[in-house]
PDB file of C-alpha atoms and ligand atoms in Angstrom:
ATOM      1  CA  ALA A   1     -16.811  34.054 -17.932  1.00 41.00           C
ATOM      2  CA  LYS A   2     -18.524  37.318 -17.907  1.00 43.00           C
ATOM      3  CA  LYS A   3     -20.792  36.562 -20.515  1.00 48.00           C
ATOM      4  CA  GLU A   4     -22.441  33.566 -18.268  1.00 51.00           C
ATOM      5  CA  GLY A   5     -23.991  36.305 -15.905  1.00 53.00           C
ATOM      6  CA  PRO A   6     -23.157  37.434 -12.546  1.00 54.00           C
ATOM      7  CA  GLY A   7     -24.422  34.341 -10.789  1.00 57.00           C
ATOM      8  CA  SER A   8     -21.141  32.256 -12.424  1.00 59.00           C
ATOM      9  CA  TYR A   9     -18.743  33.773 -10.387  1.00 59.00           C
ATOM     10  CA  GLU A  10     -20.605  32.795  -7.327  1.00 62.00           C
ATOM     11  CA  LEU A  11     -20.973  29.178  -8.220  1.00 61.00           C
ATOM     12  CA  TYR A  12     -17.463  29.082  -9.235  1.00 57.00           C
ATOM     13  CA  ASP A  13     -16.394  30.552  -6.060  1.00 63.00           C
ATOM     14  CA  LYS A  14     -18.640  28.265  -3.917  1.00 62.00           C
ATOM     15  CA  VAL A  15     -17.351  25.129  -5.827  1.00 64.00           C
ATOM     16  CA  GLN A  16     -13.906  26.004  -5.551  1.00 68.00           C
ATOM     17  CA  GLY A  17     -14.357  27.132  -1.912  1.00 72.00           C
ATOM     18  CA  GLY A  18     -16.061  23.679  -1.101  1.00 82.00           C
ATOM     19  CA  GLU A  19     -13.000  21.812  -2.505  1.00 84.00           C
ATOM     20  CA  ALA A  20     -10.495  24.015  -0.850  1.00 83.00           C
ATOM     21  CA  LEU A  21     -12.522  23.373   2.972  1.00 87.00           C
ATOM     22  CA  ARG A  22     -12.545  19.428   1.672  1.00 89.00           C
ATOM     23  CA  ARG A  23      -8.739  19.423   1.177  1.00 85.00           C
ATOM     24  CA  LEU A  24      -7.887  21.403   4.417  1.00 88.00           C
ATOM     25  CA  THR A  25     -10.134  19.270   6.349  1.00 91.00           C
ATOM     26  CA  ILE A  26      -8.788  16.005   4.859  1.00 94.00           C
ATOM     27  CA  ALA A  27      -5.196  17.149   5.351  1.00 92.00           C
ATOM     28  CA  SER A  28      -5.889  18.192   9.248  1.00 93.00           C
ATOM     29  CA  GLU A  29      -7.873  14.935  10.092  1.00 96.00           C
ATOM     30  CA  LEU A  30      -5.497  12.590   8.086  1.00 96.00           C
ATOM     31  CA  ARG A  31      -2.598  14.093  10.408  1.00 96.00           C
ATOM     32  CA  SER A  32      -4.452  12.924  13.613  1.00 95.00           C
ATOM     33  CA  ALA A  33      -5.697   9.760  12.193  1.00 97.00           C
ATOM     34  CA  ILE A  34      -1.911   8.783  11.611  1.00 97.00           C
ATOM     35  CA  GLU A  35      -1.106   9.850  14.841  1.00 96.00           C
ATOM     36  CA  ASN A  36      -4.051   7.798  16.536  1.00 97.00           C
ATOM     37  CA  ASP A  37      -3.720   4.634  14.377  1.00 97.00           C
ATOM     38  CA  ASP A  38      -7.127   5.686  13.105  1.00 97.00           C
ATOM     39  CA  LEU A  39      -6.641   4.254   9.602  1.00 98.00           C
ATOM     40  CA  ASP A  40      -7.045   0.741   8.349  1.00 98.00           C
ATOM     41  CA  VAL A  41      -5.230  -1.551   5.708  1.00 99.00           C
ATOM     42  CA  ALA A  42      -7.269  -3.845   3.589  1.00 99.00           C
ATOM     43  CA  TYR A  43      -5.419  -6.711   1.704  1.00 99.00           C
ATOM     44  CA  GLN A  44      -6.344  -7.999  -1.903  1.00 98.00           C
ATOM     45  CA  PRO A  45      -4.956 -11.583  -2.331  1.00 98.00           C
ATOM     46  CA  VAL A  46      -2.772 -12.265  -5.698  1.00 98.00           C
ATOM     47  CA  PHE A  47      -2.967 -15.837  -7.316  1.00 98.00           C
ATOM     48  CA  ASP A  48      -0.896 -17.856  -9.070  1.00 98.00           C
ATOM     49  CA  VAL A  49      -3.000 -18.708 -12.161  1.00 96.00           C
ATOM     50  CA  ARG A  50      -1.509 -22.115 -12.928  1.00 93.00           C
ATOM     51  CA  SER A  51      -1.843 -23.611  -9.556  1.00 94.00           C
ATOM     52  CA  GLY A  52      -4.731 -21.305  -8.236  1.00 95.00           C
ATOM     53  CA  ARG A  53      -2.382 -20.698  -5.011  1.00 96.00           C
ATOM     54  CA  MET A  54      -2.671 -17.610  -3.235  1.00 97.00           C
ATOM     55  CA  THR A  55       0.992 -16.054  -3.398  1.00 98.00           C
ATOM     56  CA  GLY A  56       0.649 -12.832  -1.585  1.00 98.00           C
ATOM     57  CA  VAL A  57      -1.575  -9.907  -0.706  1.00 98.00           C
ATOM     58  CA  GLU A  58      -1.443  -6.104  -2.007  1.00 99.00           C
ATOM     59  CA  ALA A  59      -1.760  -3.766   1.087  1.00 99.00           C
ATOM     60  CA  LEU A  60      -4.902  -0.982   0.281  1.00 99.00           C
ATOM     61  CA  ALA A  61      -5.004   1.802   2.896  1.00 98.00           C
ATOM     62  CA  ARG A  62      -8.776   2.534   4.049  1.00 98.00           C
ATOM     63  CA  TRP A  63      -9.824   5.217   5.946  1.00 98.00           C
ATOM     64  CA  THR A  64     -13.191   6.241   7.415  1.00 96.00           C
ATOM     65  CA  THR A  65     -13.746   9.944   9.365  1.00 92.00           C
ATOM     66  CA  SER A  66     -16.548  10.779  11.494  1.00 86.00           C
ATOM     67  CA  SER A  67     -16.959  14.186   9.371  1.00 89.00           C
ATOM     68  CA  LEU A  68     -16.377  12.788   5.955  1.00 91.00           C
ATOM     69  CA  GLY A  69     -17.461   9.384   6.006  1.00 94.00           C
ATOM     70  CA  VAL A  70     -15.109   6.895   3.838  1.00 97.00           C
ATOM     71  CA  VAL A  71     -12.253   8.855   1.769  1.00 97.00           C
ATOM     72  CA  GLY A  72     -10.969   6.402  -0.816  1.00 97.00           C
ATOM     73  CA  PRO A  73      -7.107   6.577  -1.111  1.00 98.00           C
ATOM     74  CA  ASP A  74      -7.360   7.937  -4.764  1.00 96.00           C
ATOM     75  CA  GLU A  75      -8.289  10.809  -2.851  1.00 95.00           C
ATOM     76  CA  PHE A  76      -6.418  10.904   0.490  1.00 96.00           C
ATOM     77  CA  VAL A  77      -3.237   9.671  -0.934  1.00 96.00           C
ATOM     78  CA  PRO A  78      -2.527  12.623  -3.385  1.00 94.00           C
ATOM     79  CA  ALA A  79      -4.021  14.768  -0.370  1.00 93.00           C
ATOM     80  CA  ALA A  80      -1.265  13.600   1.980  1.00 95.00           C
ATOM     81  CA  GLU A  81       1.248  14.040  -1.023  1.00 94.00           C
ATOM     82  CA  ARG A  82       0.228  17.878  -1.095  1.00 92.00           C
ATOM     83  CA  ALA A  83       0.023  18.357   2.771  1.00 93.00           C
ATOM     84  CA  GLY A  84       3.525  16.907   3.305  1.00 95.00           C
ATOM     85  CA  LEU A  85       2.059  13.700   5.052  1.00 97.00           C
ATOM     86  CA  ILE A  86       2.905  10.853   2.498  1.00 97.00           C
ATOM     87  CA  GLY A  87       5.964  10.266   4.849  1.00 97.00           C
ATOM     88  CA  PRO A  88       4.256   9.771   7.761  1.00 98.00           C
ATOM     89  CA  LEU A  89       1.062   8.016   6.163  1.00 98.00           C
ATOM     90  CA  GLY A  90       3.708   5.635   4.260  1.00 98.00           C
ATOM     91  CA  SER A  91       5.644   4.711   7.189  1.00 98.00           C
ATOM     92  CA  TRP A  92       2.280   3.828   9.094  1.00 98.00           C
ATOM     93  CA  VAL A  93       0.985   1.727   6.254  1.00 98.00           C
ATOM     94  CA  LEU A  94       4.240  -0.384   5.928  1.00 98.00           C
ATOM     95  CA  ARG A  95       4.660  -0.593   9.798  1.00 98.00           C
ATOM     96  CA  ARG A  96       0.958  -1.790  10.070  1.00 98.00           C
ATOM     97  CA  ALA A  97       1.251  -4.247   6.963  1.00 98.00           C
ATOM     98  CA  CYS A  98       4.464  -5.784   7.699  1.00 98.00           C
ATOM     99  CA  THR A  99       3.416  -6.324  11.461  1.00 98.00           C
ATOM    100  CA  GLU A 100      -0.001  -8.108  10.090  1.00 98.00           C
ATOM    101  CA  ALA A 101       1.907 -10.161   7.197  1.00 98.00           C
ATOM    102  CA  ALA A 102       4.346 -11.353   9.331  1.00 98.00           C
ATOM    103  CA  ARG A 103       1.510 -13.391  11.301  1.00 98.00           C
ATOM    104  CA  TRP A 104       0.433 -15.078   8.004  1.00 98.00           C
ATOM    105  CA  GLN A 105       3.865 -16.935   7.449  1.00 97.00           C
ATOM    106  CA  THR A 106       2.433 -20.155   9.006  1.00 95.00           C
ATOM    107  CA  GLY A 107       2.779 -22.200   6.038  1.00 93.00           C
ATOM    108  CA  ASP A 108       3.131 -21.488   2.312  1.00 95.00           C
ATOM    109  CA  PRO A 109       5.045 -18.103   2.121  1.00 97.00           C
ATOM    110  CA  VAL A 110       2.295 -15.023   2.061  1.00 98.00           C
ATOM    111  CA  GLU A 111       4.177 -12.039  -0.131  1.00 98.00           C
ATOM    112  CA  LEU A 112       3.064  -8.740   0.970  1.00 98.00           C
ATOM    113  CA  ARG A 113       3.085  -5.836  -1.799  1.00 98.00           C
ATOM    114  CA  VAL A 114       2.513  -2.248  -0.579  1.00 98.00           C
ATOM    115  CA  ASN A 115       2.154   0.946  -2.579  1.00 98.00           C
ATOM    116  CA  VAL A 116       4.791   3.440  -2.379  1.00 97.00           C
ATOM    117  CA  SER A 117       4.668   6.974  -3.365  1.00 95.00           C
ATOM    118  CA  PRO A 118       7.326   8.467  -5.734  1.00 91.00           C
ATOM    119  CA  LEU A 119       7.738  11.414  -2.765  1.00 93.00           C
ATOM    120  CA  GLN A 120       8.627   8.533  -0.455  1.00 95.00           C
ATOM    121  CA  LEU A 121      11.295   7.290  -2.545  1.00 94.00           C
ATOM    122  CA  ARG A 122      12.810  10.921  -2.883  1.00 92.00           C
ATOM    123  CA  GLN A 123      13.500  10.691   1.113  1.00 94.00           C
ATOM    124  CA  ARG A 124      17.130   9.857   1.785  1.00 94.00           C
ATOM    125  CA  THR A 125      16.402   7.656   4.601  1.00 96.00           C
ATOM    126  CA  PHE A 126      13.632   5.638   3.047  1.00 97.00           C
ATOM    127  CA  ALA A 127      15.626   2.252   2.791  1.00 98.00           C
ATOM    128  CA  SER A 128      17.217   2.421   5.887  1.00 98.00           C
ATOM    129  CA  SER A 129      13.766   3.071   7.937  1.00 98.00           C
ATOM    130  CA  LEU A 130      12.378   0.309   6.092  1.00 98.00           C
ATOM    131  CA  ALA A 131      15.119  -2.156   7.046  1.00 98.00           C
ATOM    132  CA  ASP A 132      14.126  -0.957  10.469  1.00 98.00           C
ATOM    133  CA  THR A 133      10.640  -1.792   9.940  1.00 98.00           C
ATOM    134  CA  LEU A 134      11.363  -5.198   8.726  1.00 98.00           C
ATOM    135  CA  GLU A 135      13.623  -6.073  11.870  1.00 98.00           C
ATOM    136  CA  ARG A 136      10.814  -4.907  14.532  1.00 98.00           C
ATOM    137  CA  THR A 137       8.152  -6.707  12.617  1.00 98.00           C
ATOM    138  CA  GLY A 138      10.183  -9.794  11.628  1.00 98.00           C
ATOM    139  CA  LEU A 139       9.053 -10.055   8.105  1.00 98.00           C
ATOM    140  CA  ALA A 140      11.677 -11.430   5.851  1.00 98.00           C
ATOM    141  CA  PRO A 141      12.674  -8.698   3.499  1.00 98.00           C
ATOM    142  CA  ASP A 142      12.518 -11.223   0.264  1.00 98.00           C
ATOM    143  CA  LEU A 143       8.199 -11.512   1.174  1.00 98.00           C
ATOM    144  CA  LEU A 144       8.111  -7.809   0.712  1.00 98.00           C
ATOM    145  CA  GLY A 145       7.794  -6.113  -2.451  1.00 98.00           C
ATOM    146  CA  ILE A 146       7.151  -2.326  -3.320  1.00 98.00           C
ATOM    147  CA  GLU A 147       4.654  -1.289  -6.068  1.00 97.00           C
ATOM    148  CA  ILE A 148       5.862   1.879  -8.008  1.00 92.00           C
ATOM    149  CA  THR A 149       4.533   3.797 -10.759  1.00 87.00           C
ATOM    150  CA  GLU A 150       6.344   4.804 -14.095  1.00 76.00           C
ATOM    151  CA  THR A 151       5.902   8.535 -12.980  1.00 75.00           C
ATOM    152  CA  LEU A 152       8.864   7.585 -10.796  1.00 65.00           C
ATOM    153  CA  TRP A 153      11.395   7.044 -13.777  1.00 66.00           C
ATOM    154  CA  LEU A 154      10.747  10.408 -15.335  1.00 62.00           C
ATOM    155  CA  GLU A 155      12.533  11.724 -11.962  1.00 67.00           C
ATOM    156  CA  ASP A 156      15.733  10.108 -12.253  1.00 67.00           C
ATOM    157  CA  THR A 157      17.269  11.510  -8.973  1.00 80.00           C
ATOM    158  CA  SER A 158      20.072   9.999  -6.943  1.00 87.00           C
ATOM    159  CA  ALA A 159      17.914   9.588  -3.987  1.00 90.00           C
ATOM    160  CA  VAL A 160      15.406   7.568  -5.739  1.00 90.00           C
ATOM    161  CA  LYS A 161      18.213   5.641  -7.309  1.00 88.00           C
ATOM    162  CA  ASN A 162      20.094   4.739  -4.200  1.00 93.00           C
ATOM    163  CA  ASN A 163      16.886   3.810  -2.425  1.00 94.00           C
ATOM    164  CA  LEU A 164      15.629   1.383  -4.964  1.00 93.00           C
ATOM    165  CA  ASP A 165      19.305   0.129  -5.380  1.00 94.00           C
ATOM    166  CA  GLU A 166      19.540  -0.427  -1.485  1.00 97.00           C
ATOM    167  CA  LEU A 167      16.011  -2.185  -1.375  1.00 97.00           C
ATOM    168  CA  HIS A 168      16.868  -4.594  -4.288  1.00 97.00           C
ATOM    169  CA  ARG A 169      20.096  -5.410  -2.598  1.00 97.00           C
ATOM    170  CA  MET A 170      18.022  -5.925   0.787  1.00 98.00           C
ATOM    171  CA  GLY A 171      16.192  -8.784  -1.320  1.00 98.00           C
ATOM    172  CA  ILE A 172      13.009  -6.490  -1.385  1.00 98.00           C
ATOM    173  CA  LYS A 173      10.910  -7.167  -4.534  1.00 98.00           C
ATOM    174  CA  ILE A 174      10.284  -4.198  -6.843  1.00 96.00           C
ATOM    175  CA  LEU A 175       7.161  -4.123  -8.969  1.00 96.00           C
ATOM    176  CA  LEU A 176       6.099  -1.563 -11.942  1.00 92.00           C
ATOM    177  CA  ASP A 177       2.677  -0.729 -11.078  1.00 93.00           C
ATOM    178  CA  ASP A 178      -0.221   0.444 -13.790  1.00 90.00           C
ATOM    179  CA  PHE A 179       2.047  -0.987 -16.656  1.00 88.00           C
ATOM    180  CA  GLY A 180       0.654   0.212 -19.944  1.00 81.00           C
ATOM    181  CA  VAL A 181      -0.670   3.723 -18.697  1.00 73.00           C
ATOM    182  CA  GLY A 182       1.004   6.922 -19.142  1.00 68.00           C
ATOM    183  CA  HIS A 183       4.588   7.092 -20.747  1.00 63.00           C
ATOM    184  CA  SER A 184       5.294   3.409 -20.617  1.00 60.00           C
ATOM    185  CA  SER A 185       8.198   2.501 -23.063  1.00 64.00           C
ATOM    186  CA  LEU A 186      10.264  -0.565 -23.232  1.00 70.00           C
ATOM    187  CA  ASP A 187      12.947   1.695 -22.326  1.00 73.00           C
ATOM    188  CA  TYR A 188      12.233   1.722 -18.988  1.00 74.00           C
ATOM    189  CA  LEU A 189      12.803  -1.960 -18.574  1.00 78.00           C
ATOM    190  CA  THR A 190      16.302  -1.595 -19.847  1.00 77.00           C
ATOM    191  CA  ARG A 191      17.181   1.474 -17.780  1.00 74.00           C
ATOM    192  CA  PHE A 192      15.769  -0.139 -14.427  1.00 78.00           C
ATOM    193  CA  PRO A 193      17.305  -3.793 -14.435  1.00 82.00           C
ATOM    194  CA  ILE A 194      16.194  -3.732 -10.837  1.00 89.00           C
ATOM    195  CA  LEU A 195      12.416  -4.622 -11.261  1.00 93.00           C
ATOM    196  CA  ASP A 196      11.134  -8.192 -10.427  1.00 96.00           C
ATOM    197  CA  ALA A 197       7.607  -7.996 -11.987  1.00 96.00           C
ATOM    198  CA  ILE A 198       5.076  -5.896 -14.038  1.00 94.00           C
ATOM    199  CA  LYS A 199       1.340  -5.153 -13.068  1.00 95.00           C
ATOM    200  CA  ILE A 200      -0.700  -4.756 -16.057  1.00 94.00           C
ATOM    201  CA  ASP A 201      -3.389  -2.136 -15.583  1.00 93.00           C
ATOM    202  CA  ARG A 202      -7.015  -3.156 -15.194  1.00 95.00           C
ATOM    203  CA  SER A 203      -7.974  -0.972 -18.000  1.00 93.00           C
ATOM    204  CA  PHE A 204      -6.227  -3.408 -20.399  1.00 94.00           C
ATOM    205  CA  VAL A 205      -7.621  -6.365 -18.732  1.00 96.00           C
ATOM    206  CA  ALA A 206     -10.970  -4.596 -18.885  1.00 97.00           C
ATOM    207  CA  ASP A 207     -10.841  -5.267 -22.426  1.00 95.00           C
ATOM    208  CA  LEU A 208     -10.073  -8.816 -22.718  1.00 97.00           C
ATOM    209  CA  PRO A 209     -10.859 -11.315 -24.384  1.00 96.00           C
ATOM    210  CA  THR A 210     -10.736  -9.441 -27.873  1.00 94.00           C
ATOM    211  CA  GLU A 211      -8.053 -10.549 -30.277  1.00 94.00           C
ATOM    212  CA  GLN A 212      -6.420  -7.005 -30.208  1.00 93.00           C
ATOM    213  CA  SER A 213      -6.098  -6.924 -26.500  1.00 93.00           C
ATOM    214  CA  GLU A 214      -4.887 -10.539 -26.305  1.00 96.00           C
ATOM    215  CA  ALA A 215      -2.173  -9.258 -28.911  1.00 94.00           C
ATOM    216  CA  VAL A 216      -1.020  -6.434 -26.512  1.00 91.00           C
ATOM    217  CA  ILE A 217      -0.880  -8.929 -23.381  1.00 94.00           C
ATOM    218  CA  ARG A 218       1.077 -11.276 -25.193  1.00 95.00           C
ATOM    219  CA  ALA A 219       3.674  -8.693 -26.360  1.00 92.00           C
ATOM    220  CA  VAL A 220       3.880  -7.691 -22.630  1.00 92.00           C
ATOM    221  CA  VAL A 221       4.170 -11.083 -21.574  1.00 95.00           C
ATOM    222  CA  SER A 222       7.057 -11.791 -24.137  1.00 93.00           C
ATOM    223  CA  VAL A 223       9.013  -8.598 -23.412  1.00 91.00           C
ATOM    224  CA  ALA A 224       8.681  -9.585 -19.364  1.00 93.00           C
ATOM    225  CA  ASP A 225       9.905 -13.096 -20.030  1.00 94.00           C
ATOM    226  CA  ALA A 226      13.038 -11.738 -21.947  1.00 92.00           C
ATOM    227  CA  PHE A 227      13.876  -9.513 -18.790  1.00 91.00           C
ATOM    228  CA  GLY A 228      12.875 -12.289 -16.408  1.00 94.00           C
ATOM    229  CA  LEU A 229      10.078 -10.452 -15.183  1.00 96.00           C
ATOM    230  CA  ASP A 230       6.535 -11.852 -13.484  1.00 97.00           C
ATOM    231  CA  VAL A 231       3.451 -10.562 -15.041  1.00 97.00           C
ATOM    232  CA  VAL A 232       0.502  -9.782 -12.931  1.00 98.00           C
ATOM    233  CA  GLY A 233      -2.988  -9.052 -14.324  1.00 98.00           C
ATOM    234  CA  GLU A 234      -5.141  -6.473 -12.230  1.00 97.00           C
ATOM    235  CA  GLY A 235      -8.968  -5.713 -11.916  1.00 98.00           C
ATOM    236  CA  VAL A 236      -9.853  -9.266 -13.062  1.00 98.00           C
ATOM    237  CA  GLU A 237     -13.613  -9.275 -12.716  1.00 98.00           C
ATOM    238  CA  THR A 238     -14.956 -12.317 -15.276  1.00 98.00           C
ATOM    239  CA  THR A 239     -13.906 -15.884 -15.809  1.00 98.00           C
ATOM    240  CA  ALA A 240     -13.496 -14.953 -19.552  1.00 98.00           C
ATOM    241  CA  GLN A 241     -10.702 -12.128 -18.699  1.00 98.00           C
ATOM    242  CA  LEU A 242      -8.801 -14.542 -16.344  1.00 98.00           C
ATOM    243  CA  ASP A 243      -8.918 -17.592 -19.003  1.00 97.00           C
ATOM    244  CA  SER A 244      -7.724 -14.909 -21.707  1.00 98.00           C
ATOM    245  CA  LEU A 245      -4.766 -14.049 -19.508  1.00 98.00           C
ATOM    246  CA  VAL A 246      -3.972 -17.694 -18.797  1.00 97.00           C
ATOM    247  CA  ARG A 247      -4.039 -18.193 -22.564  1.00 96.00           C
ATOM    248  CA  CYS A 248      -1.553 -15.303 -22.923  1.00 97.00           C
ATOM    249  CA  GLY A 249       0.956 -16.448 -20.392  1.00 97.00           C
ATOM    250  CA  CYS A 250       0.133 -14.327 -17.724  1.00 98.00           C
ATOM    251  CA  GLY A 251       1.231 -15.709 -14.545  1.00 98.00           C
ATOM    252  CA  TYR A 252      -0.637 -14.207 -11.637  1.00 98.00           C
ATOM    253  CA  ALA A 253      -4.050 -12.562 -11.437  1.00 98.00           C
ATOM    254  CA  GLN A 254      -5.639 -10.011  -8.997  1.00 98.00           C
ATOM    255  CA  GLY A 255      -9.367  -9.082  -8.964  1.00 98.00           C
ATOM    256  CA  TYR A 256     -12.737  -8.870  -7.700  1.00 98.00           C
ATOM    257  CA  LEU A 257     -13.467 -12.354  -9.592  1.00 98.00           C
ATOM    258  CA  MET A 258     -11.099 -14.072  -7.102  1.00 98.00           C
ATOM    259  CA  ALA A 259     -11.017 -11.839  -3.754  1.00 98.00           C
ATOM    260  CA  ARG A 260     -11.765  -8.159  -3.026  1.00 98.00           C
ATOM    261  CA  PRO A 261      -9.577  -6.192  -0.720  1.00 98.00           C
ATOM    262  CA  LEU A 262     -10.074  -7.879   2.544  1.00 98.00           C
ATOM    263  CA  PRO A 263      -9.869  -7.153   6.277  1.00 98.00           C
ATOM    264  CA  PRO A 264      -6.884  -8.714   8.128  1.00 98.00           C
ATOM    265  CA  GLY A 265      -9.141 -10.811   9.834  1.00 98.00           C
ATOM    266  CA  ASP A 266     -10.422 -12.575   6.549  1.00 98.00           C
ATOM    267  CA  VAL A 267      -6.964 -12.917   5.332  1.00 98.00           C
ATOM    268  CA  THR A 268      -5.715 -15.072   8.375  1.00 97.00           C
ATOM    269  CA  ALA A 269      -8.952 -17.200   7.711  1.00 96.00           C
ATOM    270  CA  LEU A 270      -7.899 -17.583   4.187  1.00 96.00           C
ATOM    271  CA  VAL A 271      -4.206 -18.495   5.021  1.00 96.00           C
ATOM    272  CA  ALA A 272      -5.651 -21.129   7.486  1.00 94.00           C
ATOM    273  CA  SER A 273      -7.677 -22.859   5.000  1.00 93.00           C
ATOM    274  CA  GLY A 274      -4.908 -23.126   2.333  1.00 89.00           C
ATOM    275  CA  GLY A 275      -5.685 -19.813   0.392  1.00 87.00           C
ATOM    276  CA  ARG A 276      -6.740 -21.119  -3.011  1.00 88.00           C
ATOM    277  CA  MET A 277      -8.493 -19.464  -5.841  1.00 85.00           C
TER     278      MET A 277
HETATM  279  P1  C2E B   1      -3.413   0.242  -7.535  1.00 51.34           P
HETATM  280  O1  C2E B   1      -2.255   0.287  -6.749  1.00 51.34           O
HETATM  281  O2  C2E B   1      -3.637   0.159  -8.862  1.00 51.34           O
HETATM  282  O3  C2E B   1      -4.742  -0.637  -6.545  1.00 51.34           O
HETATM  283  C1  C2E B   1      -5.785  -1.427  -7.306  1.00 51.34           C
HETATM  284  C2  C2E B   1      -7.045  -0.643  -6.873  1.00 51.34           C
HETATM  285  O4  C2E B   1      -7.986  -1.393  -7.727  1.00 51.34           O
HETATM  286  C3  C2E B   1      -7.473  -0.634  -5.506  1.00 51.34           C
HETATM  287  O5  C2E B   1      -8.375   0.472  -5.218  1.00 51.34           O
HETATM  288  C4  C2E B   1      -8.583  -2.053  -5.818  1.00 51.34           C
HETATM  289  O6  C2E B   1      -9.154  -2.092  -4.457  1.00 51.34           O
HETATM  290  C5  C2E B   1      -9.024  -1.830  -7.187  1.00 51.34           C
HETATM  291  N1  C2E B   1      -9.239  -3.016  -7.571  1.00 51.34           N
HETATM  292  C6  C2E B   1      -8.861  -4.542  -7.321  1.00 51.34           C
HETATM  293  N2  C2E B   1      -9.395  -5.455  -8.153  1.00 51.34           N
HETATM  294  C7  C2E B   1     -10.367  -4.971  -8.772  1.00 51.34           C
HETATM  295  C8  C2E B   1     -11.424  -5.168  -9.779  1.00 51.34           C
HETATM  296  O7  C2E B   1     -11.531  -6.468  -9.939  1.00 51.34           O
HETATM  297  N3  C2E B   1     -12.344  -4.244 -10.315  1.00 51.34           N
HETATM  298  C9  C2E B   1     -12.128  -2.718 -10.040  1.00 51.34           C
HETATM  299  N4  C2E B   1     -12.882  -2.006 -10.563  1.00 51.34           N
HETATM  300  N5  C2E B   1     -11.271  -2.521  -9.085  1.00 51.34           N
HETATM  301  C10 C2E B   1     -10.224  -3.417  -8.564  1.00 51.34           C
HETATM  302  P2  C2E B   1      -8.076   1.348  -4.013  1.00 51.34           P
HETATM  303  O8  C2E B   1      -7.963   0.441  -2.805  1.00 51.34           O
HETATM  304  O9  C2E B   1      -9.287   2.240  -4.181  1.00 51.34           O
HETATM  305  O10 C2E B   1      -6.764   2.072  -4.282  1.00 51.34           O
HETATM  306  C11 C2E B   1      -6.764   3.127  -5.417  1.00 51.34           C
HETATM  307  C12 C2E B   1      -5.245   3.348  -5.561  1.00 51.34           C
HETATM  308  O11 C2E B   1      -4.805   4.227  -4.383  1.00 51.34           O
HETATM  309  C13 C2E B   1      -4.194   2.201  -5.684  1.00 51.34           C
HETATM  310  O12 C2E B   1      -4.127   1.942  -7.010  1.00 51.34           O
HETATM  311  C14 C2E B   1      -3.028   3.086  -5.373  1.00 51.34           C
HETATM  312  O13 C2E B   1      -2.494   3.575  -6.261  1.00 51.34           O
HETATM  313  C15 C2E B   1      -3.108   4.017  -4.211  1.00 51.34           C
HETATM  314  N6  C2E B   1      -3.140   3.619  -2.597  1.00 51.34           N
HETATM  315  C16 C2E B   1      -3.951   2.443  -1.982  1.00 51.34           C
HETATM  316  N7  C2E B   1      -3.355   2.434  -0.703  1.00 51.34           N
HETATM  317  C17 C2E B   1      -2.189   3.193  -0.796  1.00 51.34           C
HETATM  318  C18 C2E B   1      -1.030   3.137   0.244  1.00 51.34           C
HETATM  319  O14 C2E B   1      -0.875   2.861   1.056  1.00 51.34           O
HETATM  320  N8  C2E B   1      -0.073   4.158  -0.619  1.00 51.34           N
HETATM  321  C19 C2E B   1      -0.006   4.615  -1.545  1.00 51.34           C
HETATM  322  N9  C2E B   1       1.015   5.490  -1.741  1.00 51.34           N
HETATM  323  N10 C2E B   1      -1.012   4.486  -2.421  1.00 51.34           N
HETATM  324  C20 C2E B   1      -2.031   3.793  -2.086  1.00 51.34           C
HETATM  325 CA1   CA B   2      -0.842  -1.180  -6.700  1.00 51.34          CA
HETATM  326 CA1   CA B   3      -2.526  -0.814 -10.289  1.00 51.34          CA
HETATM  327 CA1   CA B   4      -3.918   2.830  -9.952  1.00 51.34          CA
END
């Protein structure tokens, strides 16, 4: 780095310093945002591609601060994990989302899917505190699903296993998110028989409808069928991608083509109007 001249260090320090400051600011503001109910949840509808019916929604945390503006979950969720705030953040999202989803059960069931960090599942009390949240909010356990990522399989701790078993026993669905990215292997599906569904990552959906990418999706669907798992295609942005997913036998789809993540009021209206694709 010395060769780059004296200014380089200074610039490097400034960039690093700026990032460190932003992280500190996010951590401290997030702590009070959770305490003061200053976050929101957006809900992205999930559709049954054959019937066109909305079968559920995925809860996605949203946060706008006065000093930083809109901060995306891709930034504040990892920040919460580093700052020891993922427990409180995760509980807040679950409480809020279960409360809102309980109000949408006026006709056909509307399933709720919530993203859960591996760190939450390492907490021994996770399953029992979730049972408590369901009881308080009145949402039926079989209408709730948690979305977990493959990184979780790598840390095969007893707390994680016990929590997943307990959730499964309660009737809560378990979905494998971002399937196909990272270390995905068929081995996971045999080692974790508690899975209910897999979500095909949007990077795969984005490649549709080429012959090669369809071959990949078909293979995933046929494995999922063998294991009795539902398949959800994520990040569907074009009708060509949707048609291709249907051709490949994928049962459910989610994406901007059908619906963006919506404020809860818009979901209420969608539910009232029958919630079709
Ligand atoms: P994810 O679970 O894979 O969620 C899907 C992301 O894709 C969401 O981004 C969603 O808004 C976006 N998306 C949906 N349809 C489309 C599409 O058609 N095209 C494109 N380009 N994007 C689409 P978002 O809301 O920014 O969330 C990012 C990630 O943050 C999520 O990825 C999830 O891993 C995490 N996250 C969000 N909320 C929570 C939460 O409450 N708890 C935890 N632990 N993680 C969360
Ligand atoms: Ca997800
Ligand atoms: Ca995903
Ligand atoms: Ca993701």
